[in-house]
Amino acid sequence: MRQCSEHIDTIAAAIARAHAKLPNPAQCSSATGFDVVRRTLGREEIAIIQATRTEQVTGQMCVRTILAHVSGEWISSDFPVAVNPKTPDQIEALLTGARRYALFSMIGFFVEDDSIGLSDANAASRPSASAAKTQKATSQEEVTNPPPRGSDADQVLAFPKEPSRRRSKSHLAFVRAQGCLVCQRSPVDAHHLKFAQASTLGRKVSDEFTVPLCRSHHQALHRHGNERAWWTNLKLEPLQVAKELWATSPAHSQAGEASPFSETVTSPEAQRQ
């Protein structure tokens, strides 16, 4: 899934102008900061579009944020959310905080109050002004004896654990030994299905979500831009093929390999696959 338009020079310049107009983050709370950022970007003709979506494979919920400029240029980012609170009010507060954090992180604006933008999910438990002295008197005890991990508050506020991203050179070699999924020709590239996992900065999806594509069809897919639509037009199910290849991969039987599924740093050429 593409994260930006083909060109971003105009929107980048508009965001830079907005940076110069933003106040000191230390003077804002997460709520007021969100409104300030929204108004400042609006003056630079940048619209904020936010919506939730669920990953097809992992079931992970994400908040997708798109900054769209009047020129037609845009950039986007996905922020994973662990939605496991018990009440609708907690879910609403959690998503509100996630939207704030996602926007702040895209433009580099971080407020000191509610620094991760998710504490509103536990707003009901905040003490009133009359209880401030009591809270201050017991704060030392709370630090000395912190609540056990796994409490309800931890479940609401904790960042979700990202699904593991396996790396296996032997599996990629196995995929490259197959014929092109579209035309059955060889040689092929091991193409990573970008929509199989939530996008993260500088990290490809797991090697288990790879399918063989000849260079011609590989380039055609990247030129198309919308990967899901490209596969749909061909009436192919690449995720199912990737799962079948992973299940039969010789990487699982290579006992002599020290870490067949280790995370590795990929080269710029491999990042484009």
GROMACS .gro file of N, CA and C in nm, residues 100-263:
model
  492
  100ARG      N    1  -0.472   1.153   1.784
  100ARG     CA    2  -0.386   1.266   1.818
  100ARG      C    3  -0.239   1.229   1.801
  101TYR      N    4  -0.200   1.114   1.856
  101TYR     CA    5  -0.060   1.074   1.850
  101TYR      C    6  -0.016   1.052   1.705
  102ALA      N    7  -0.103   0.991   1.625
  102ALA     CA    8  -0.069   0.964   1.485
  102ALA      C    9  -0.043   1.095   1.410
  103LEU      N   10  -0.128   1.196   1.433
  103LEU     CA   11  -0.109   1.325   1.366
  103LEU      C   12   0.016   1.394   1.415
  104PHE      N   13   0.036   1.395   1.549
  104PHE     CA   14   0.154   1.462   1.605
  104PHE      C   15   0.283   1.400   1.552
  105SER      N   16   0.287   1.267   1.544
  105SER     CA   17   0.408   1.199   1.499
  105SER      C   18   0.439   1.228   1.353
  106MET      N   19   0.335   1.249   1.270
  106MET     CA   20   0.358   1.276   1.128
  106MET      C   21   0.425   1.410   1.105
  107ILE      N   22   0.395   1.509   1.189
  107ILE     CA   23   0.449   1.643   1.167
  107ILE      C   24   0.553   1.682   1.271
  108GLY      N   25   0.588   1.589   1.362
  108GLY     CA   26   0.693   1.616   1.459
  108GLY      C   27   0.652   1.714   1.567
  109PHE      N   28   0.528   1.705   1.614
  109PHE     CA   29   0.476   1.795   1.718
  109PHE      C   30   0.438   1.710   1.839
  110PHE      N   31   0.515   1.719   1.947
  110PHE     CA   32   0.493   1.633   2.062
  110PHE      C   33   0.469   1.719   2.186
  111VAL      N   34   0.354   1.701   2.246
  111VAL     CA   35   0.319   1.779   2.365
  111VAL      C   36   0.370   1.706   2.489
  112GLU      N   37   0.401   1.784   2.593
  112GLU     CA   38   0.452   1.724   2.716
  112GLU      C   39   0.340   1.665   2.799
  113ASP      N   40   0.222   1.727   2.795
  113ASP     CA   41   0.107   1.674   2.868
  113ASP      C   42   0.046   1.563   2.785
  114ASP      N   43   0.016   1.449   2.847
  114ASP     CA   44  -0.038   1.333   2.774
  114ASP      C   45   0.056   1.300   2.659
  115SER      N   46   0.184   1.280   2.692
  115SER     CA   47   0.288   1.276   2.590
  115SER      C   48   0.268   1.169   2.485
  116ILE      N   49   0.199   1.060   2.515
  116ILE     CA   50   0.175   0.959   2.412
  116ILE      C   51   0.035   0.969   2.356
  117GLY      N   52  -0.044   1.066   2.406
  117GLY     CA   53  -0.174   1.091   2.346
  117GLY      C   54  -0.277   0.985   2.375
  118LEU      N   55  -0.253   0.896   2.472
  118LEU     CA   56  -0.347   0.788   2.497
  118LEU      C   57  -0.401   0.788   2.639
  119SER      N   58  -0.361   0.882   2.722
  119SER     CA   59  -0.405   0.878   2.861
  119SER      C   60  -0.552   0.912   2.878
  120ASP      N   61  -0.616   0.971   2.775
  120ASP     CA   62  -0.757   0.999   2.785
  120ASP      C   63  -0.839   0.872   2.799
  121ALA      N   64  -0.782   0.757   2.761
  121ALA     CA   65  -0.855   0.631   2.773
  121ALA      C   66  -0.882   0.596   2.918
  122ASN      N   67  -0.809   0.657   3.009
  122ASN     CA   68  -0.828   0.631   3.150
  122ASN      C   69  -0.875   0.756   3.223
  123ALA      N   70  -0.945   0.846   3.149
  123ALA     CA   71  -0.983   0.974   3.205
  123ALA      C   72  -1.073   0.960   3.326
  124ALA      N   73  -1.156   0.855   3.328
  124ALA     CA   74  -1.250   0.839   3.438
  124ALA      C   75  -1.181   0.818   3.571
  125SER      N   76  -1.055   0.771   3.567
  125SER     CA   77  -0.985   0.742   3.690
  125SER      C   78  -0.903   0.859   3.742
  126ARG      N   79  -0.905   0.976   3.670
  126ARG     CA   80  -0.828   1.089   3.714
  126ARG      C   81  -0.888   1.148   3.842
  127PRO      N   82  -0.805   1.191   3.939
  127PRO     CA   83  -0.857   1.246   4.063
  127PRO      C   84  -0.909   1.387   4.043
  128SER      N   85  -1.006   1.425   4.122
  128SER     CA   86  -1.058   1.561   4.119
  128SER      C   87  -0.961   1.653   4.191
  129ALA      N   88  -0.987   1.784   4.180
  129ALA     CA   89  -0.897   1.881   4.244
  129ALA      C   90  -0.894   1.863   4.395
  130SER      N   91  -1.009   1.825   4.454
  130SER     CA   92  -1.015   1.808   4.599
  130SER      C   93  -0.934   1.689   4.647
  131ALA      N   94  -0.902   1.597   4.556
  131ALA     CA   95  -0.827   1.478   4.596
  131ALA      C   96  -0.679   1.490   4.564
  132ALA      N   97  -0.636   1.611   4.516
  132ALA     CA   98  -0.498   1.627   4.475
  132ALA      C   99  -0.400   1.603   4.589
  133LYS      N  100  -0.432   1.656   4.709
  133LYS     CA  101  -0.341   1.640   4.822
  133LYS      C  102  -0.325   1.493   4.859
  134THR      N  103  -0.436   1.420   4.858
  134THR     CA  104  -0.430   1.278   4.892
  134THR      C  105  -0.345   1.202   4.792
  135GLN      N  106  -0.362   1.237   4.665
  135GLN     CA  107  -0.283   1.169   4.562
  135GLN      C  108  -0.134   1.199   4.579
  136LYS      N  109  -0.100   1.324   4.612
  136LYS     CA  110   0.040   1.362   4.630
  136LYS      C  111   0.101   1.289   4.747
  137ALA      N  112   0.020   1.271   4.855
  137ALA     CA  113   0.071   1.205   4.975
  137ALA      C  114   0.099   1.058   4.950
  138THR      N  115   0.023   0.997   4.860
  138THR     CA  116   0.039   0.853   4.835
  138THR      C  117   0.126   0.824   4.713
  139SER      N  118   0.174   0.929   4.644
  139SER     CA  119   0.248   0.907   4.520
  139SER      C  120   0.377   0.828   4.544
  140GLN      N  121   0.445   0.859   4.658
  140GLN     CA  122   0.569   0.789   4.688
  140GLN      C  123   0.544   0.641   4.708
  141GLU      N  124   0.434   0.607   4.774
  141GLU     CA  125   0.401   0.466   4.797
  141GLU      C  126   0.370   0.395   4.665
  142GLU      N  127   0.305   0.468   4.574
  142GLU     CA  128   0.271   0.407   4.445
  142GLU      C  129   0.396   0.378   4.364
  143VAL      N  130   0.496   0.468   4.376
  143VAL     CA  131   0.620   0.445   4.302
  143VAL      C  132   0.696   0.327   4.362
  144THR      N  133   0.696   0.319   4.495
  144THR     CA  134   0.766   0.210   4.563
  144THR      C  135   0.700   0.076   4.537
  145ASN      N  136   0.567   0.075   4.531
  145ASN     CA  137   0.491  -0.048   4.510
  145ASN      C  138   0.402  -0.032   4.387
  146PRO      N  139   0.458  -0.039   4.269
  146PRO     CA  140   0.378  -0.020   4.147
  146PRO      C  141   0.277  -0.131   4.132
  147PRO      N  142   0.163  -0.102   4.064
  147PRO     CA  143   0.063  -0.205   4.042
  147PRO      C  144   0.118  -0.316   3.955
  148PRO      N  145   0.070  -0.437   3.973
  148PRO     CA  146   0.119  -0.550   3.892
  148PRO      C  147   0.090  -0.529   3.745
  149ARG      N  148   0.183  -0.575   3.662
  149ARG     CA  149   0.162  -0.566   3.519
  149ARG      C  150   0.047  -0.656   3.478
  150GLY      N  151  -0.021  -0.615   3.371
  150GLY     CA  152  -0.135  -0.693   3.326
  150GLY      C  153  -0.265  -0.641   3.382
  151SER      N  154  -0.263  -0.527   3.454
  151SER     CA  155  -0.386  -0.470   3.508
  151SER      C  156  -0.469  -0.413   3.395
  152ASP      N  157  -0.594  -0.372   3.428
  152ASP     CA  158  -0.683  -0.317   3.326
  152ASP      C  159  -0.624  -0.192   3.262
  153ALA      N  160  -0.558  -0.107   3.346
  153ALA     CA  161  -0.500   0.016   3.291
  153ALA      C  162  -0.391  -0.016   3.190
  154ASP      N  163  -0.309  -0.117   3.221
  154ASP     CA  164  -0.204  -0.156   3.127
  154ASP      C  165  -0.263  -0.203   2.996
  155GLN      N  166  -0.373  -0.277   3.004
  155GLN     CA  167  -0.435  -0.331   2.883
  155GLN      C  168  -0.492  -0.221   2.796
  156VAL      N  169  -0.543  -0.113   2.859
  156VAL     CA  170  -0.603  -0.004   2.783
  156VAL      C  171  -0.496   0.084   2.720
  157LEU      N  172  -0.388   0.112   2.797
  157LEU     CA  173  -0.292   0.212   2.753
  157LEU      C  174  -0.172   0.154   2.681
  158ALA      N  175  -0.147   0.025   2.694
  158ALA     CA  176  -0.025  -0.033   2.639
  158ALA      C  177  -0.028  -0.032   2.488
  159PHE      N  178   0.089  -0.009   2.428
  159PHE     CA  179   0.100  -0.021   2.284
  159PHE      C  180   0.089  -0.169   2.246
  160PRO      N  181   0.026  -0.199   2.133
  160PRO     CA  182   0.013  -0.339   2.093
  160PRO      C  183   0.148  -0.397   2.054
  161LYS      N  184   0.165  -0.524   2.083
  161LYS     CA  185   0.288  -0.592   2.042
  161LYS      C  186   0.280  -0.622   1.895
  162GLU      N  187   0.377  -0.573   1.821
  162GLU     CA  188   0.376  -0.590   1.677
  162GLU      C  189   0.400  -0.736   1.640
  163PRO      N  190   0.323  -0.789   1.544
  163PRO     CA  191   0.347  -0.927   1.499
  163PRO      C  192   0.490  -0.943   1.452
  164SER      N  193   0.548  -1.060   1.477
  164SER     CA  194   0.687  -1.085   1.440
  164SER      C  195   0.702  -1.080   1.288
  165ARG      N  196   0.818  -1.034   1.245
  165ARG     CA  197   0.849  -1.026   1.103
  165ARG      C  198   0.967  -1.118   1.075
  166ARG      N  199   0.938  -1.233   1.018
  166ARG     CA  200   1.041  -1.335   0.998
  166ARG      C  201   1.127  -1.301   0.877
  167ARG      N  202   1.256  -1.333   0.889
  167ARG     CA  203   1.350  -1.315   0.779
  167ARG      C  204   1.420  -1.448   0.752
  168SER      N  205   1.416  -1.495   0.629
  168SER     CA  206   1.478  -1.623   0.594
  168SER      C  207   1.531  -1.615   0.451
  169LYS      N  208   1.664  -1.614   0.438
  169LYS     CA  209   1.725  -1.611   0.307
  169LYS      C  210   1.693  -1.738   0.228
  170SER      N  211   1.687  -1.851   0.299
  170SER     CA  212   1.659  -1.976   0.230
  170SER      C  213   1.517  -1.979   0.175
  171HIS      N  214   1.422  -1.919   0.248
  171HIS     CA  215   1.285  -1.916   0.197
  171HIS      C  216   1.275  -1.824   0.075
  172LEU      N  217   1.343  -1.709   0.078
  172LEU     CA  218   1.341  -1.620  -0.038
  172LEU      C  219   1.402  -1.689  -0.160
  173ALA      N  220   1.509  -1.769  -0.138
  173ALA     CA  221   1.568  -1.844  -0.248
  173ALA      C  222   1.469  -1.947  -0.301
  174PHE      N  223   1.392  -2.008  -0.212
  174PHE     CA  224   1.291  -2.105  -0.251
  174PHE      C  225   1.182  -2.039  -0.336
  175VAL      N  226   1.140  -1.920  -0.297
  175VAL     CA  227   1.039  -1.847  -0.373
  175VAL      C  228   1.092  -1.810  -0.511
  176ARG      N  229   1.219  -1.767  -0.517
  176ARG     CA  230   1.278  -1.728  -0.646
  176ARG      C  231   1.296  -1.848  -0.740
  177ALA      N  232   1.292  -1.967  -0.684
  177ALA     CA  233   1.306  -2.087  -0.768
  177ALA      C  234   1.174  -2.127  -0.834
  178GLN      N  235   1.065  -2.059  -0.798
  178GLN     CA  236   0.935  -2.091  -0.856
  178GLN      C  237   0.914  -2.011  -0.985
  179GLY      N  238   0.809  -2.046  -1.057
  179GLY     CA  239   0.772  -1.970  -1.175
  179GLY      C  240   0.688  -1.849  -1.137
  180CYS      N  241   0.685  -1.750  -1.224
  180CYS     CA  242   0.606  -1.629  -1.198
  180CYS      C  243   0.461  -1.665  -1.171
  181LEU      N  244   0.404  -1.605  -1.069
  181LEU     CA  245   0.266  -1.635  -1.031
  181LEU      C  246   0.167  -1.595  -1.140
  182VAL      N  247   0.204  -1.501  -1.226
  182VAL     CA  248   0.114  -1.454  -1.331
  182VAL      C  249   0.134  -1.529  -1.461
  183CYS      N  250   0.262  -1.541  -1.505
  183CYS     CA  251   0.289  -1.597  -1.638
  183CYS      C  252   0.371  -1.725  -1.635
  184GLN      N  253   0.416  -1.768  -1.515
  184GLN     CA  254   0.494  -1.891  -1.498
  184GLN      C  255   0.634  -1.884  -1.556
  185ARG      N  256   0.680  -1.766  -1.597
  185ARG     CA  257   0.815  -1.755  -1.652
  185ARG      C  258   0.919  -1.739  -1.542
  186SER      N  259   1.045  -1.762  -1.578
  186SER     CA  260   1.159  -1.744  -1.488
  186SER      C  261   1.264  -1.660  -1.561
  187PRO      N  262   1.355  -1.594  -1.489
  187PRO     CA  263   1.369  -1.590  -1.343
  187PRO      C  264   1.266  -1.497  -1.280
  188VAL      N  265   1.258  -1.499  -1.147
  188VAL     CA  266   1.158  -1.420  -1.077
  188VAL      C  267   1.220  -1.348  -0.958
  189ASP      N  268   1.149  -1.249  -0.907
  189ASP     CA  269   1.182  -1.182  -0.782
  189ASP      C  270   1.088  -1.233  -0.674
  190ALA      N  271   1.135  -1.228  -0.549
  190ALA     CA  272   1.049  -1.261  -0.435
  190ALA      C  273   0.980  -1.132  -0.391
  191HIS      N  274   0.856  -1.115  -0.432
  191HIS     CA  275   0.783  -0.991  -0.402
  191HIS      C  276   0.714  -1.000  -0.268
  192HIS      N  277   0.735  -0.900  -0.182
  192HIS     CA  278   0.669  -0.894  -0.051
  192HIS      C  279   0.532  -0.827  -0.065
  193LEU      N  280   0.428  -0.894  -0.017
  193LEU     CA  281   0.291  -0.841  -0.023
  193LEU      C  282   0.275  -0.734   0.086
  194LYS      N  283   0.279  -0.608   0.046
  194LYS     CA  284   0.285  -0.499   0.142
  194LYS      C  285   0.159  -0.488   0.228
  195PHE      N  286   0.046  -0.537   0.178
  195PHE     CA  287  -0.078  -0.523   0.253
  195PHE      C  288  -0.098  -0.637   0.354
  196ALA      N  289  -0.002  -0.730   0.362
  196ALA     CA  290  -0.019  -0.845   0.451
  196ALA      C  291   0.000  -0.808   0.597
  197GLN      N  292   0.076  -0.703   0.626
  197GLN     CA  293   0.097  -0.657   0.763
  197GLN      C  294   0.094  -0.505   0.766
  198ALA      N  295   0.072  -0.450   0.886
  198ALA     CA  296   0.069  -0.305   0.901
  198ALA      C  297   0.203  -0.246   0.860
  199SER      N  298   0.197  -0.134   0.788
  199SER     CA  299   0.319  -0.071   0.742
  199SER      C  300   0.392  -0.003   0.856
  200THR      N  301   0.525  -0.014   0.856
  200THR     CA  302   0.610   0.052   0.954
  200THR      C  303   0.727   0.115   0.882
  201LEU      N  304   0.784   0.219   0.942
  201LEU     CA  305   0.890   0.294   0.878
  201LEU      C  306   1.014   0.206   0.857
  202GLY      N  307   1.053   0.189   0.731
  202GLY     CA  308   1.177   0.121   0.698
  202GLY      C  309   1.177  -0.029   0.716
  203ARG      N  310   1.060  -0.093   0.737
  203ARG     CA  311   1.058  -0.238   0.757
  203ARG      C  312   0.959  -0.302   0.661
  204LYS      N  313   1.007  -0.403   0.589
  204LYS     CA  314   0.919  -0.478   0.501
  204LYS      C  315   0.835  -0.576   0.581
  205VAL      N  316   0.733  -0.630   0.516
  205VAL     CA  317   0.653  -0.733   0.580
  205VAL      C  318   0.737  -0.859   0.596
  206SER      N  319   0.687  -0.953   0.672
  206SER     CA  320   0.758  -1.078   0.696
  206SER      C  321   0.785  -1.152   0.565
  207ASP      N  322   0.896  -1.224   0.561
  207ASP     CA  323   0.932  -1.300   0.440
  207ASP      C  324   0.832  -1.411   0.410
  208GLU      N  325   0.749  -1.446   0.505
  208GLU     CA  326   0.649  -1.550   0.478
  208GLU      C  327   0.541  -1.500   0.383
  209PHE      N  328   0.530  -1.367   0.365
  209PHE     CA  329   0.430  -1.310   0.275
  209PHE      C  330   0.497  -1.268   0.145
  210THR      N  331   0.561  -1.361   0.077
  210THR     CA  332   0.627  -1.335  -0.051
  210THR      C  333   0.575  -1.429  -0.157
  211VAL      N  334   0.569  -1.378  -0.280
  211VAL     CA  335   0.526  -1.458  -0.394
  211VAL      C  336   0.621  -1.432  -0.510
  212PRO      N  337   0.635  -1.527  -0.603
  212PRO     CA  338   0.726  -1.509  -0.716
  212PRO      C  339   0.663  -1.424  -0.828
  213LEU      N  340   0.736  -1.324  -0.874
  213LEU     CA  341   0.692  -1.242  -0.987
  213LEU      C  342   0.811  -1.219  -1.079
  214CYS      N  343   0.790  -1.236  -1.209
  214CYS     CA  344   0.895  -1.205  -1.304
  214CYS      C  345   0.919  -1.054  -1.302
  215ARG      N  346   1.034  -1.011  -1.354
  215ARG     CA  347   1.070  -0.870  -1.346
  215ARG      C  348   0.966  -0.781  -1.415
  216SER      N  349   0.912  -0.828  -1.527
  216SER     CA  350   0.814  -0.748  -1.600
  216SER      C  351   0.688  -0.723  -1.517
  217HIS      N  352   0.632  -0.830  -1.459
  217HIS     CA  353   0.510  -0.813  -1.378
  217HIS      C  354   0.540  -0.745  -1.245
  218HIS      N  355   0.661  -0.766  -1.193
  218HIS     CA  356   0.700  -0.698  -1.069
  218HIS      C  357   0.700  -0.547  -1.089
  219GLN      N  358   0.759  -0.502  -1.198
  219GLN     CA  359   0.761  -0.360  -1.228
  219GLN      C  360   0.621  -0.306  -1.258
  220ALA      N  361   0.542  -0.387  -1.326
  220ALA     CA  362   0.405  -0.345  -1.357
  220ALA      C  363   0.323  -0.324  -1.230
  221LEU      N  364   0.344  -0.409  -1.131
  221LEU     CA  365   0.272  -0.395  -1.004
  221LEU      C  366   0.310  -0.263  -0.936
  222HIS      N  367   0.439  -0.233  -0.930
  222HIS     CA  368   0.484  -0.110  -0.865
  222HIS      C  369   0.436   0.014  -0.940
  223ARG      N  370   0.429   0.006  -1.071
  223ARG     CA  371   0.379   0.121  -1.148
  223ARG      C  372   0.230   0.142  -1.123
  224HIS      N  373   0.157   0.034  -1.100
  224HIS     CA  374   0.012   0.045  -1.079
  224HIS      C  375  -0.018   0.120  -0.950
  225GLY      N  376   0.059   0.092  -0.844
  225GLY     CA  377   0.041   0.164  -0.718
  225GLY      C  378  -0.053   0.096  -0.620
  226ASN      N  379  -0.173   0.060  -0.664
  226ASN     CA  380  -0.271  -0.005  -0.576
  226ASN      C  381  -0.255  -0.156  -0.587
  227GLU      N  382  -0.182  -0.213  -0.492
  227GLU     CA  383  -0.148  -0.355  -0.503
  227GLU      C  384  -0.270  -0.444  -0.495
  228ARG      N  385  -0.363  -0.415  -0.402
  228ARG     CA  386  -0.483  -0.499  -0.390
  228ARG      C  387  -0.561  -0.501  -0.522
  229ALA      N  388  -0.579  -0.383  -0.581
  229ALA     CA  389  -0.656  -0.375  -0.706
  229ALA      C  390  -0.584  -0.450  -0.819
  230TRP      N  391  -0.452  -0.443  -0.821
  230TRP     CA  392  -0.375  -0.511  -0.925
  230TRP      C  393  -0.398  -0.661  -0.920
  231TRP      N  394  -0.391  -0.719  -0.800
  231TRP     CA  395  -0.415  -0.862  -0.786
  231TRP      C  396  -0.560  -0.898  -0.816
  232THR      N  397  -0.653  -0.812  -0.775
  232THR     CA  398  -0.795  -0.838  -0.800
  232THR      C  399  -0.824  -0.841  -0.949
  233ASN      N  400  -0.763  -0.749  -1.024
  233ASN     CA  401  -0.784  -0.746  -1.169
  233ASN      C  402  -0.735  -0.874  -1.236
  234LEU      N  403  -0.632  -0.936  -1.178
  234LEU     CA  404  -0.579  -1.062  -1.233
  234LEU      C  405  -0.652  -1.185  -1.179
  235LYS      N  406  -0.744  -1.161  -1.085
  235LYS     CA  407  -0.822  -1.270  -1.023
  235LYS      C  408  -0.731  -1.375  -0.959
  236LEU      N  409  -0.631  -1.324  -0.886
  236LEU     CA  410  -0.536  -1.411  -0.816
  236LEU      C  411  -0.544  -1.384  -0.667
  237GLU      N  412  -0.510  -1.486  -0.586
  237GLU     CA  413  -0.511  -1.478  -0.441
  237GLU      C  414  -0.367  -1.492  -0.391
  238PRO      N  415  -0.289  -1.385  -0.392
  238PRO     CA  416  -0.147  -1.397  -0.358
  238PRO      C  417  -0.122  -1.437  -0.213
  239LEU      N  418  -0.208  -1.395  -0.121
  239LEU     CA  419  -0.188  -1.432   0.019
  239LEU      C  420  -0.197  -1.583   0.038
  240GLN      N  421  -0.292  -1.645  -0.029
  240GLN     CA  422  -0.307  -1.790  -0.018
  240GLN      C  423  -0.185  -1.861  -0.075
  241VAL      N  424  -0.135  -1.811  -0.187
  241VAL     CA  425  -0.015  -1.870  -0.248
  241VAL      C  426   0.105  -1.853  -0.155
  242ALA      N  427   0.118  -1.734  -0.095
  242ALA     CA  428   0.229  -1.709  -0.003
  242ALA      C  429   0.225  -1.805   0.115
  243LYS      N  430   0.106  -1.829   0.169
  243LYS     CA  431   0.092  -1.921   0.282
  243LYS      C  432   0.131  -2.063   0.243
  244GLU      N  433   0.090  -2.105   0.123
  244GLU     CA  434   0.124  -2.239   0.077
  244GLU      C  435   0.275  -2.254   0.056
  245LEU      N  436   0.338  -2.151   0.001
  245LEU     CA  437   0.483  -2.157  -0.019
  245LEU      C  438   0.555  -2.161   0.115
  246TRP      N  439   0.506  -2.084   0.211
  246TRP     CA  440   0.569  -2.082   0.344
  246TRP      C  441   0.553  -2.218   0.412
  247ALA      N  442   0.438  -2.280   0.396
  247ALA     CA  443   0.414  -2.409   0.460
  247ALA      C  444   0.504  -2.519   0.405
  248THR      N  445   0.541  -2.507   0.277
  248THR     CA  446   0.624  -2.610   0.214
  248THR      C  447   0.770  -2.567   0.201
  249SER      N  448   0.806  -2.456   0.259
  249SER     CA  449   0.942  -2.402   0.244
  249SER      C  450   1.046  -2.492   0.311
  250PRO      N  451   1.160  -2.514   0.246
  250PRO     CA  452   1.268  -2.593   0.308
  250PRO      C  453   1.333  -2.521   0.425
  251ALA      N  454   1.302  -2.394   0.445
  251ALA     CA  455   1.361  -2.319   0.556
  251ALA      C  456   1.326  -2.380   0.691
  252HIS      N  457   1.209  -2.446   0.698
  252HIS     CA  458   1.167  -2.504   0.826
  252HIS      C  459   1.252  -2.625   0.866
  253SER      N  460   1.318  -2.688   0.770
  253SER     CA  461   1.392  -2.810   0.800
  253SER      C  462   1.542  -2.789   0.806
  254GLN      N  463   1.586  -2.665   0.799
  254GLN     CA  464   1.730  -2.637   0.800
  254GLN      C  465   1.778  -2.621   0.943
  255ALA      N  466   1.803  -2.730   1.005
  255ALA     CA  467   1.846  -2.729   1.146
  255ALA      C  468   1.985  -2.671   1.162
  256GLY      N  469   2.068  -2.678   1.055
  256GLY     CA  470   2.204  -2.629   1.066
  256GLY      C  471   2.216  -2.479   1.062
  257GLU      N  472   2.110  -2.413   1.019
  257GLU     CA  473   2.114  -2.267   1.011
  257GLU      C  474   2.088  -2.210   1.148
  258ALA      N  475   2.176  -2.123   1.196
  258ALA     CA  476   2.170  -2.074   1.335
  258ALA      C  477   2.039  -2.006   1.364
  259SER      N  478   1.992  -1.920   1.276
  259SER     CA  479   1.867  -1.848   1.300
  259SER      C  480   1.795  -1.829   1.168
  260PRO      N  481   1.722  -1.931   1.121
  260PRO     CA  482   1.662  -1.925   0.989
  260PRO      C  483   1.557  -1.818   0.974
  261PHE      N  484   1.502  -1.767   1.084
  261PHE     CA  485   1.397  -1.667   1.076
  261PHE      C  486   1.439  -1.539   1.147
  262SER      N  487   1.565  -1.503   1.143
  262SER     CA  488   1.613  -1.386   1.213
  262SER      C  489   1.581  -1.259   1.135
  263GLU      N  490   1.568  -1.149   1.210
  263GLU     CA  491   1.546  -1.019   1.147
  263GLU      C  492   1.679  -0.968   1.096
   0.00000   0.00000   0.00000
